[in-house]
Amino acid sequence: MKLDRNVTGQNKYWLIKNRHLQALLANPVTSPEMETRMGDLRAAIQTLEQHGLIERGEPETENEFFVIKLRDAFAEGALIHYSHTAMIAGEQEYARDVIDLSYRSGQHSAFCKRPD
């Protein structure tokens, strides 16, 4: 097993910046152009949801998740431990892919920041 992006050239998942989305949707519409843009945005999200392409990660559900960006100041340790666990499970190639991520994570990332 390998990381999808190391096989297909694309990540398995993409992220929607939900905090930014909710802020956009909460802003009062100030022009007909903005009303059209917000309508397009709502329609796009609805289309993705109708096709089952959005997982909200609700707590205590089958699809609960916790996303860690490599720039997260605390990511390195999590990735090292994850890689170690994959290695113990016999997934050496996958473990190497994940450990490679750790080399670019946390304090090693040029974009390192504390989570907000």
CSV table of N, CA, C and O in Angstrom, one decimal:
chain,number,residue,atom,x,y,z
A,1,MET,N,0.8,-1.2,0.0
A,1,MET,CA,0.0,0.0,0.0
A,1,MET,C,0.9,1.2,0.0
A,1,MET,O,2.0,1.3,0.6
A,2,LYS,N,0.4,2.3,-0.7
A,2,LYS,CA,1.1,3.6,-0.8
A,2,LYS,C,0.1,4.7,-0.6
A,2,LYS,O,-1.1,4.4,-0.8
A,3,LEU,N,0.6,5.9,-0.3
A,3,LEU,CA,-0.3,7.0,-0.3
A,3,LEU,C,-0.9,7.2,-1.7
A,3,LEU,O,-0.1,7.0,-2.7
A,4,ASP,N,-2.2,7.5,-1.8
A,4,ASP,CA,-2.8,7.7,-3.1
A,4,ASP,C,-2.0,8.7,-4.0
A,4,ASP,O,-1.8,8.4,-5.2
A,5,ARG,N,-1.5,9.8,-3.4
A,5,ARG,CA,-0.8,10.8,-4.3
A,5,ARG,C,0.5,10.3,-4.8
A,5,ARG,O,1.0,10.8,-5.8
A,6,ASN,N,1.1,9.2,-4.2
A,6,ASN,CA,2.3,8.6,-4.7
A,6,ASN,C,2.0,7.6,-5.7
A,6,ASN,O,3.0,7.1,-6.4
A,7,VAL,N,0.8,7.2,-5.9
A,7,VAL,CA,0.4,6.3,-6.9
A,7,VAL,C,-0.3,7.0,-8.1
A,7,VAL,O,0.1,6.8,-9.3
A,8,THR,N,-1.3,7.8,-7.8
A,8,THR,CA,-2.1,8.5,-8.8
A,8,THR,C,-1.7,9.9,-9.2
A,8,THR,O,-2.1,10.5,-10.2
A,9,GLY,N,-0.9,10.5,-8.3
A,9,GLY,CA,-0.5,11.9,-8.5
A,9,GLY,C,-1.5,12.8,-7.9
A,9,GLY,O,-1.4,14.1,-8.0
A,10,GLN,N,-2.6,12.3,-7.3
A,10,GLN,CA,-3.6,13.1,-6.6
A,10,GLN,C,-3.9,12.6,-5.2
A,10,GLN,O,-3.8,11.4,-4.9
A,11,ASN,N,-4.2,13.6,-4.3
A,11,ASN,CA,-4.6,13.2,-3.0
A,11,ASN,C,-5.9,12.5,-2.9
A,11,ASN,O,-6.7,12.7,-3.8
A,12,LYS,N,-6.0,11.7,-1.9
A,12,LYS,CA,-7.3,10.9,-1.7
A,12,LYS,C,-8.4,11.9,-1.4
A,12,LYS,O,-9.6,11.7,-1.8
A,13,TYR,N,-8.1,12.9,-0.6
A,13,TYR,CA,-9.2,13.9,-0.2
A,13,TYR,C,-8.7,15.3,-0.5
A,13,TYR,O,-7.5,15.6,-0.6
A,14,TRP,N,-9.7,16.2,-0.6
A,14,TRP,CA,-9.5,17.6,-0.7
A,14,TRP,C,-10.2,18.2,0.5
A,14,TRP,O,-11.1,17.6,1.0
A,15,LEU,N,-9.8,19.4,0.9
A,15,LEU,CA,-10.4,20.1,2.0
A,15,LEU,C,-11.3,21.3,1.5
A,15,LEU,O,-10.8,22.0,0.6
A,16,ILE,N,-12.4,21.4,2.2
A,16,ILE,CA,-13.2,22.7,2.0
A,16,ILE,C,-12.9,23.5,3.3
A,16,ILE,O,-13.1,22.9,4.4
A,17,LYS,N,-12.5,24.7,3.1
A,17,LYS,CA,-12.3,25.6,4.3
A,17,LYS,C,-13.6,26.0,4.9
A,17,LYS,O,-14.1,27.1,4.6
A,18,ASN,N,-14.2,25.1,5.7
A,18,ASN,CA,-15.6,25.4,6.2
A,18,ASN,C,-15.7,26.6,7.0
A,18,ASN,O,-16.7,27.3,6.9
A,19,ARG,N,-14.7,27.0,7.8
A,19,ARG,CA,-14.7,28.2,8.6
A,19,ARG,C,-14.9,29.4,7.7
A,19,ARG,O,-15.7,30.3,7.9
A,20,HIS,N,-14.1,29.4,6.6
A,20,HIS,CA,-14.2,30.5,5.6
A,20,HIS,C,-15.5,30.5,4.8
A,20,HIS,O,-16.1,31.5,4.6
A,21,LEU,N,-16.0,29.3,4.5
A,21,LEU,CA,-17.3,29.1,3.8
A,21,LEU,C,-18.4,29.7,4.7
A,21,LEU,O,-19.2,30.5,4.2
A,22,GLN,N,-18.4,29.3,6.0
A,22,GLN,CA,-19.5,29.8,6.8
A,22,GLN,C,-19.4,31.4,7.0
A,22,GLN,O,-20.5,32.0,7.0
A,23,ALA,N,-18.2,31.9,7.0
A,23,ALA,CA,-18.1,33.4,7.1
A,23,ALA,C,-18.6,34.0,5.9
A,23,ALA,O,-19.3,35.1,5.9
A,24,LEU,N,-18.3,33.5,4.7
A,24,LEU,CA,-18.8,34.0,3.4
A,24,LEU,C,-20.3,34.0,3.4
A,24,LEU,O,-21.0,35.0,3.0
A,25,LEU,N,-20.9,32.9,3.8
A,25,LEU,CA,-22.3,32.7,3.7
A,25,LEU,C,-23.1,33.6,4.8
A,25,LEU,O,-24.2,33.9,4.6
A,26,ALA,N,-22.4,33.9,5.8
A,26,ALA,CA,-23.0,34.7,6.9
A,26,ALA,C,-23.0,36.2,6.6
A,26,ALA,O,-23.7,37.0,7.2
A,27,ASN,N,-22.1,36.6,5.7
A,27,ASN,CA,-22.0,38.1,5.3
A,27,ASN,C,-23.2,38.5,4.6
A,27,ASN,O,-23.7,37.8,3.7
A,28,PRO,N,-23.7,39.7,4.9
A,28,PRO,CA,-24.9,40.2,4.2
A,28,PRO,C,-24.5,40.5,2.7
A,28,PRO,O,-23.4,40.9,2.4
A,29,VAL,N,-25.4,40.2,1.9
A,29,VAL,CA,-25.3,40.4,0.4
A,29,VAL,C,-25.4,41.9,0.1
A,29,VAL,O,-26.4,42.5,0.6
A,30,THR,N,-24.5,42.5,-0.6
A,30,THR,CA,-24.5,43.9,-0.8
A,30,THR,C,-24.8,44.3,-2.2
A,30,THR,O,-24.9,45.5,-2.5
A,31,SER,N,-24.8,43.3,-3.1
A,31,SER,CA,-25.1,43.6,-4.5
A,31,SER,C,-25.7,42.4,-5.2
A,31,SER,O,-25.6,41.3,-4.8
A,32,PRO,N,-26.3,42.7,-6.4
A,32,PRO,CA,-26.9,41.6,-7.2
A,32,PRO,C,-25.8,40.6,-7.6
A,32,PRO,O,-26.0,39.4,-7.6
A,33,GLU,N,-24.6,41.1,-7.9
A,33,GLU,CA,-23.5,40.3,-8.3
A,33,GLU,C,-23.1,39.3,-7.1
A,33,GLU,O,-22.8,38.1,-7.3
A,34,MET,N,-23.0,39.9,-5.9
A,34,MET,CA,-22.7,39.0,-4.7
A,34,MET,C,-23.8,38.0,-4.5
A,34,MET,O,-23.5,36.9,-4.1
A,35,GLU,N,-25.0,38.4,-4.7
A,35,GLU,CA,-26.2,37.5,-4.5
A,35,GLU,C,-26.0,36.3,-5.4
A,35,GLU,O,-26.2,35.1,-5.1
A,36,THR,N,-25.6,36.5,-6.7
A,36,THR,CA,-25.4,35.5,-7.7
A,36,THR,C,-24.2,34.6,-7.2
A,36,THR,O,-24.3,33.4,-7.3
A,37,ARG,N,-23.1,35.2,-6.8
A,37,ARG,CA,-22.0,34.4,-6.4
A,37,ARG,C,-22.3,33.5,-5.2
A,37,ARG,O,-21.9,32.4,-5.1
A,38,MET,N,-23.1,34.1,-4.2
A,38,MET,CA,-23.4,33.3,-3.0
A,38,MET,C,-24.4,32.2,-3.4
A,38,MET,O,-24.3,31.0,-2.9
A,39,GLY,N,-25.3,32.4,-4.4
A,39,GLY,CA,-26.2,31.4,-4.9
A,39,GLY,C,-25.4,30.3,-5.6
A,39,GLY,O,-25.7,29.1,-5.4
A,40,ASP,N,-24.4,30.7,-6.3
A,40,ASP,CA,-23.5,29.7,-7.0
A,40,ASP,C,-22.8,28.8,-6.0
A,40,ASP,O,-22.7,27.6,-6.2
A,41,LEU,N,-22.3,29.5,-5.0
A,41,LEU,CA,-21.6,28.8,-3.9
A,41,LEU,C,-22.5,27.8,-3.2
A,41,LEU,O,-22.1,26.6,-3.0
A,42,ARG,N,-23.6,28.2,-2.8
A,42,ARG,CA,-24.6,27.3,-2.1
A,42,ARG,C,-25.0,26.1,-3.1
A,42,ARG,O,-25.0,25.0,-2.6
A,43,ALA,N,-25.2,26.4,-4.3
A,43,ALA,CA,-25.5,25.4,-5.3
A,43,ALA,C,-24.4,24.4,-5.5
A,43,ALA,O,-24.6,23.2,-5.5
A,44,ALA,N,-23.1,24.9,-5.5
A,44,ALA,CA,-22.0,24.0,-5.6
A,44,ALA,C,-21.9,23.0,-4.4
A,44,ALA,O,-21.7,21.8,-4.6
A,45,ILE,N,-22.0,23.6,-3.2
A,45,ILE,CA,-22.0,22.8,-2.0
A,45,ILE,C,-23.1,21.7,-2.0
A,45,ILE,O,-22.9,20.6,-1.7
A,46,GLN,N,-24.3,22.2,-2.4
A,46,GLN,CA,-25.5,21.3,-2.5
A,46,GLN,C,-25.2,20.1,-3.5
A,46,GLN,O,-25.5,19.0,-3.2
A,47,THR,N,-24.6,20.5,-4.6
A,47,THR,CA,-24.3,19.4,-5.6
A,47,THR,C,-23.3,18.4,-5.1
A,47,THR,O,-23.5,17.2,-5.2
A,48,LEU,N,-22.3,18.9,-4.4
A,48,LEU,CA,-21.3,18.0,-3.8
A,48,LEU,C,-21.9,17.1,-2.8
A,48,LEU,O,-21.6,15.9,-2.7
A,49,GLU,N,-22.8,17.7,-2.0
A,49,GLU,CA,-23.5,16.9,-1.0
A,49,GLU,C,-24.4,15.8,-1.6
A,49,GLU,O,-24.5,14.7,-1.2
A,50,GLN,N,-25.2,16.2,-2.6
A,50,GLN,CA,-26.1,15.3,-3.3
A,50,GLN,C,-25.3,14.1,-3.9
A,50,GLN,O,-25.9,13.0,-4.0
A,51,HIS,N,-24.1,14.3,-4.3
A,51,HIS,CA,-23.3,13.2,-4.9
A,51,HIS,C,-22.5,12.5,-3.8
A,51,HIS,O,-21.7,11.6,-4.2
A,52,GLY,N,-22.7,12.8,-2.6
A,52,GLY,CA,-22.0,12.1,-1.5
A,52,GLY,C,-20.5,12.4,-1.4
A,52,GLY,O,-19.7,11.6,-1.0
A,53,LEU,N,-20.1,13.6,-1.9
A,53,LEU,CA,-18.7,14.0,-2.0
A,53,LEU,C,-18.2,14.8,-0.8
A,53,LEU,O,-17.0,15.2,-0.7
A,54,ILE,N,-19.1,15.1,0.1
A,54,ILE,CA,-18.7,15.9,1.3
A,54,ILE,C,-19.0,15.0,2.6
A,54,ILE,O,-20.1,14.5,2.7
A,55,GLU,N,-17.9,14.8,3.4
A,55,GLU,CA,-18.1,14.1,4.7
A,55,GLU,C,-17.8,15.2,5.7
A,55,GLU,O,-16.8,15.9,5.7
A,56,ARG,N,-18.7,15.4,6.6
A,56,ARG,CA,-18.6,16.4,7.6
A,56,ARG,C,-17.9,16.0,8.8
A,56,ARG,O,-17.5,16.9,9.6
A,57,GLY,N,-17.6,14.7,9.0
A,57,GLY,CA,-16.8,14.3,10.1
A,57,GLY,C,-17.5,14.5,11.5
A,57,GLY,O,-16.8,14.7,12.5
A,58,GLU,N,-18.8,14.3,11.5
A,58,GLU,CA,-19.5,14.5,12.8
A,58,GLU,C,-18.9,13.6,13.9
A,58,GLU,O,-18.6,12.4,13.6
A,59,PRO,N,-18.8,14.1,15.1
A,59,PRO,CA,-18.3,13.3,16.2
A,59,PRO,C,-19.1,12.0,16.4
A,59,PRO,O,-20.3,12.0,16.3
A,60,GLU,N,-18.4,11.0,16.8
A,60,GLU,CA,-19.0,9.7,17.1
A,60,GLU,C,-19.8,9.1,16.0
A,60,GLU,O,-20.8,8.4,16.3
A,61,THR,N,-19.4,9.4,14.8
A,61,THR,CA,-20.0,8.7,13.6
A,61,THR,C,-18.9,7.9,12.9
A,61,THR,O,-17.7,8.0,13.1
A,62,GLU,N,-19.4,7.1,11.9
A,62,GLU,CA,-18.4,6.3,11.2
A,62,GLU,C,-17.4,7.2,10.4
A,62,GLU,O,-16.3,6.8,10.2
A,63,ASN,N,-17.8,8.4,10.0
A,63,ASN,CA,-17.0,9.2,9.2
A,63,ASN,C,-16.3,10.3,10.0
A,63,ASN,O,-15.8,11.3,9.4
A,64,GLU,N,-16.2,10.2,11.3
A,64,GLU,CA,-15.5,11.2,12.1
A,64,GLU,C,-14.0,11.2,11.7
A,64,GLU,O,-13.4,10.2,11.4
A,65,PHE,N,-13.5,12.4,11.6
A,65,PHE,CA,-12.1,12.6,11.3
A,65,PHE,C,-11.4,13.7,12.0
A,65,PHE,O,-12.1,14.5,12.6
A,66,PHE,N,-10.1,13.7,11.9
A,66,PHE,CA,-9.3,14.8,12.5
A,66,PHE,C,-8.2,15.1,11.5
A,66,PHE,O,-7.3,14.2,11.2
A,67,VAL,N,-8.2,16.2,10.9
A,67,VAL,CA,-7.2,16.6,9.8
A,67,VAL,C,-6.0,17.3,10.4
A,67,VAL,O,-6.2,18.1,11.2
A,68,ILE,N,-4.9,16.8,10.0
A,68,ILE,CA,-3.6,17.5,10.4
A,68,ILE,C,-2.9,17.9,9.2
A,68,ILE,O,-2.5,17.1,8.4
A,69,LYS,N,-2.7,19.2,9.1
A,69,LYS,CA,-1.9,19.8,8.0
A,69,LYS,C,-0.4,19.6,8.3
A,69,LYS,O,-0.1,19.7,9.5
A,70,LEU,N,0.4,19.4,7.4
A,70,LEU,CA,1.9,19.3,7.6
A,70,LEU,C,2.4,20.5,8.3
A,70,LEU,O,3.4,20.4,9.1
A,71,ARG,N,1.9,21.7,8.0
A,71,ARG,CA,2.4,22.9,8.6
A,71,ARG,C,2.1,23.0,10.1
A,71,ARG,O,2.6,23.9,10.8
A,72,ASP,N,1.2,22.2,10.6
A,72,ASP,CA,0.8,22.2,12.0
A,72,ASP,C,2.0,22.0,12.9
A,72,ASP,O,2.7,21.0,12.7
A,73,ALA,N,2.3,22.8,13.9
A,73,ALA,CA,3.5,22.7,14.7
A,73,ALA,C,3.5,21.3,15.4
A,73,ALA,O,4.6,20.9,15.8
A,74,PHE,N,2.4,20.7,15.6
A,74,PHE,CA,2.4,19.4,16.3
A,74,PHE,C,2.3,18.2,15.4
A,74,PHE,O,2.1,17.0,15.9
A,75,ALA,N,2.4,18.4,14.1
A,75,ALA,CA,2.1,17.3,13.1
A,75,ALA,C,3.2,16.2,13.1
A,75,ALA,O,2.9,15.0,13.0
A,76,GLU,N,4.5,16.6,13.3
A,76,GLU,CA,5.6,15.7,13.2
A,76,GLU,C,5.4,14.4,14.1
A,76,GLU,O,5.5,13.3,13.6
A,77,GLY,N,5.2,14.6,15.3
A,77,GLY,CA,5.0,13.5,16.3
A,77,GLY,C,3.9,12.6,15.9
A,77,GLY,O,4.0,11.3,15.9
A,78,ALA,N,2.8,13.1,15.5
A,78,ALA,CA,1.6,12.3,15.1
A,78,ALA,C,2.0,11.4,13.9
A,78,ALA,O,1.6,10.3,13.8
A,79,LEU,N,2.7,12.0,12.9
A,79,LEU,CA,3.0,11.3,11.7
A,79,LEU,C,4.1,10.2,12.0
A,79,LEU,O,4.0,9.1,11.4
A,80,ILE,N,5.0,10.5,12.8
A,80,ILE,CA,6.0,9.5,13.2
A,80,ILE,C,5.4,8.3,13.8
A,80,ILE,O,5.6,7.2,13.5
A,81,HIS,N,4.5,8.6,14.8
A,81,HIS,CA,3.8,7.5,15.5
A,81,HIS,C,2.9,6.7,14.5
A,81,HIS,O,2.9,5.5,14.5
A,82,TYR,N,2.2,7.4,13.6
A,82,TYR,CA,1.4,6.8,12.6
A,82,TYR,C,2.2,5.8,11.7
A,82,TYR,O,1.9,4.7,11.5
A,83,SER,N,3.3,6.4,11.3
A,83,SER,CA,4.3,5.6,10.4
A,83,SER,C,4.7,4.3,11.2
A,83,SER,O,4.8,3.2,10.6
A,84,HIS,N,5.1,4.5,12.4
A,84,HIS,CA,5.6,3.4,13.2
A,84,HIS,C,4.5,2.3,13.4
A,84,HIS,O,4.8,1.1,13.2
A,85,THR,N,3.3,2.7,13.6
A,85,THR,CA,2.1,1.8,13.7
A,85,THR,C,1.9,1.0,12.4
A,85,THR,O,1.7,-0.2,12.3
A,86,ALA,N,2.0,1.8,11.2
A,86,ALA,CA,1.9,1.1,9.9
A,86,ALA,C,3.0,0.1,9.7
A,86,ALA,O,2.8,-1.0,9.2
A,87,MET,N,4.2,0.4,10.1
A,87,MET,CA,5.3,-0.5,10.0
A,87,MET,C,5.1,-1.8,10.8
A,87,MET,O,5.3,-2.9,10.3
A,88,ILE,N,4.6,-1.6,12.0
A,88,ILE,CA,4.3,-2.8,12.8
A,88,ILE,C,3.2,-3.7,12.2
A,88,ILE,O,3.3,-4.9,12.3
A,89,ALA,N,2.3,-3.0,11.5
A,89,ALA,CA,1.2,-3.8,10.8
A,89,ALA,C,1.7,-4.4,9.5
A,89,ALA,O,0.9,-5.0,8.8
A,90,GLY,N,3.0,-4.2,9.2
A,90,GLY,CA,3.5,-4.8,8.0
A,90,GLY,C,3.4,-4.0,6.7
A,90,GLY,O,3.7,-4.5,5.6
A,91,GLU,N,3.0,-2.7,6.8
A,91,GLU,CA,2.9,-1.8,5.7
A,91,GLU,C,4.1,-1.0,5.5
A,91,GLU,O,4.1,0.3,5.7
A,92,GLN,N,5.2,-1.6,5.2
A,92,GLN,CA,6.5,-0.9,5.1
A,92,GLN,C,6.5,0.3,4.1
A,92,GLN,O,7.0,1.3,4.4
A,93,GLU,N,6.0,0.0,2.9
A,93,GLU,CA,6.0,1.0,1.9
A,93,GLU,C,5.1,2.2,2.3
A,93,GLU,O,5.6,3.4,2.1
A,94,TYR,N,4.0,2.0,2.8
A,94,TYR,CA,3.1,3.0,3.3
A,94,TYR,C,3.7,3.8,4.5
A,94,TYR,O,3.7,5.0,4.5
A,95,ALA,N,4.4,3.1,5.4
A,95,ALA,CA,5.1,3.7,6.5
A,95,ALA,C,6.2,4.6,6.0
A,95,ALA,O,6.3,5.7,6.6
A,96,ARG,N,6.9,4.2,5.0
A,96,ARG,CA,7.9,5.1,4.4
A,96,ARG,C,7.3,6.3,3.8
A,96,ARG,O,7.9,7.4,4.0
A,97,ASP,N,6.2,6.2,3.1
A,97,ASP,CA,5.5,7.4,2.6
A,97,ASP,C,5.1,8.4,3.7
A,97,ASP,O,5.3,9.6,3.5
A,98,VAL,N,4.6,7.8,4.8
A,98,VAL,CA,4.2,8.7,5.9
A,98,VAL,C,5.4,9.3,6.6
A,98,VAL,O,5.3,10.5,6.9
A,99,ILE,N,6.4,8.6,6.8
A,99,ILE,CA,7.6,9.1,7.4
A,99,ILE,C,8.2,10.2,6.6
A,99,ILE,O,8.7,11.2,7.1
A,100,ASP,N,8.1,10.1,5.3
A,100,ASP,CA,8.6,11.2,4.4
A,100,ASP,C,7.8,12.4,4.6
A,100,ASP,O,8.3,13.5,4.5
A,101,LEU,N,6.5,12.3,4.9
A,101,LEU,CA,5.7,13.5,5.2
A,101,LEU,C,6.2,14.1,6.5
A,101,LEU,O,6.2,15.3,6.6
A,102,SER,N,6.6,13.3,7.4
A,102,SER,CA,7.0,13.9,8.7
A,102,SER,C,8.2,14.7,8.5
A,102,SER,O,8.4,15.7,9.3
A,103,TYR,N,9.1,14.4,7.6
A,103,TYR,CA,10.3,15.2,7.3
A,103,TYR,C,10.0,16.6,6.8
A,103,TYR,O,10.8,17.5,6.9
A,104,ARG,N,8.7,16.8,6.4
A,104,ARG,CA,8.3,18.1,5.9
A,104,ARG,C,7.3,18.8,6.8
A,104,ARG,O,6.6,19.7,6.5
A,105,SER,N,7.1,18.2,8.0
A,105,SER,CA,6.0,18.6,8.9
A,105,SER,C,6.5,19.4,10.1
A,105,SER,O,7.7,19.4,10.4
A,106,GLY,N,5.6,20.0,10.8
A,106,GLY,CA,5.9,20.7,12.0
A,106,GLY,C,7.0,21.7,11.8
A,106,GLY,O,6.9,22.5,10.9
A,107,GLN,N,8.0,21.6,12.7
A,107,GLN,CA,9.1,22.6,12.6
A,107,GLN,C,9.9,22.5,11.3
A,107,GLN,O,10.6,23.4,11.0
A,108,HIS,N,9.8,21.4,10.6
A,108,HIS,CA,10.5,21.3,9.3
A,108,HIS,C,9.8,22.0,8.2
A,108,HIS,O,10.4,22.2,7.1
A,109,SER,N,8.6,22.4,8.4
A,109,SER,CA,7.8,23.1,7.4
A,109,SER,C,8.1,24.6,7.3
A,109,SER,O,8.1,25.2,8.4
A,110,ALA,N,8.3,25.1,6.2
A,110,ALA,CA,8.5,26.5,6.0
A,110,ALA,C,7.2,27.3,6.4
A,110,ALA,O,7.3,28.5,6.6
A,111,PHE,N,6.1,26.6,6.5
A,111,PHE,CA,4.8,27.2,6.7
A,111,PHE,C,4.3,26.9,8.2
A,111,PHE,O,3.2,27.2,8.5
A,112,CYS,N,5.2,26.4,9.0
A,112,CYS,CA,4.9,26.0,10.3
A,112,CYS,C,4.1,27.0,11.1
A,112,CYS,O,4.5,28.2,11.1
A,113,LYS,N,3.0,26.6,11.8
A,113,LYS,CA,2.3,27.5,12.6
A,113,LYS,C,1.5,26.7,13.7
A,113,LYS,O,1.2,25.5,13.4
A,114,ARG,N,1.2,27.3,14.8
A,114,ARG,CA,0.4,26.6,15.8
A,114,ARG,C,-1.0,26.6,15.3
A,114,ARG,O,-1.5,27.5,14.6
A,115,PRO,N,-1.7,25.5,15.6
A,115,PRO,CA,-3.1,25.4,15.1
A,115,PRO,C,-4.0,26.4,15.7
A,115,PRO,O,-3.8,26.9,16.8
A,116,ASP,N,-5.0,26.8,14.9
A,116,ASP,CA,-5.9,27.8,15.4
A,116,ASP,C,-7.3,27.3,15.5
A,116,ASP,O,-7.6,26.2,15.1
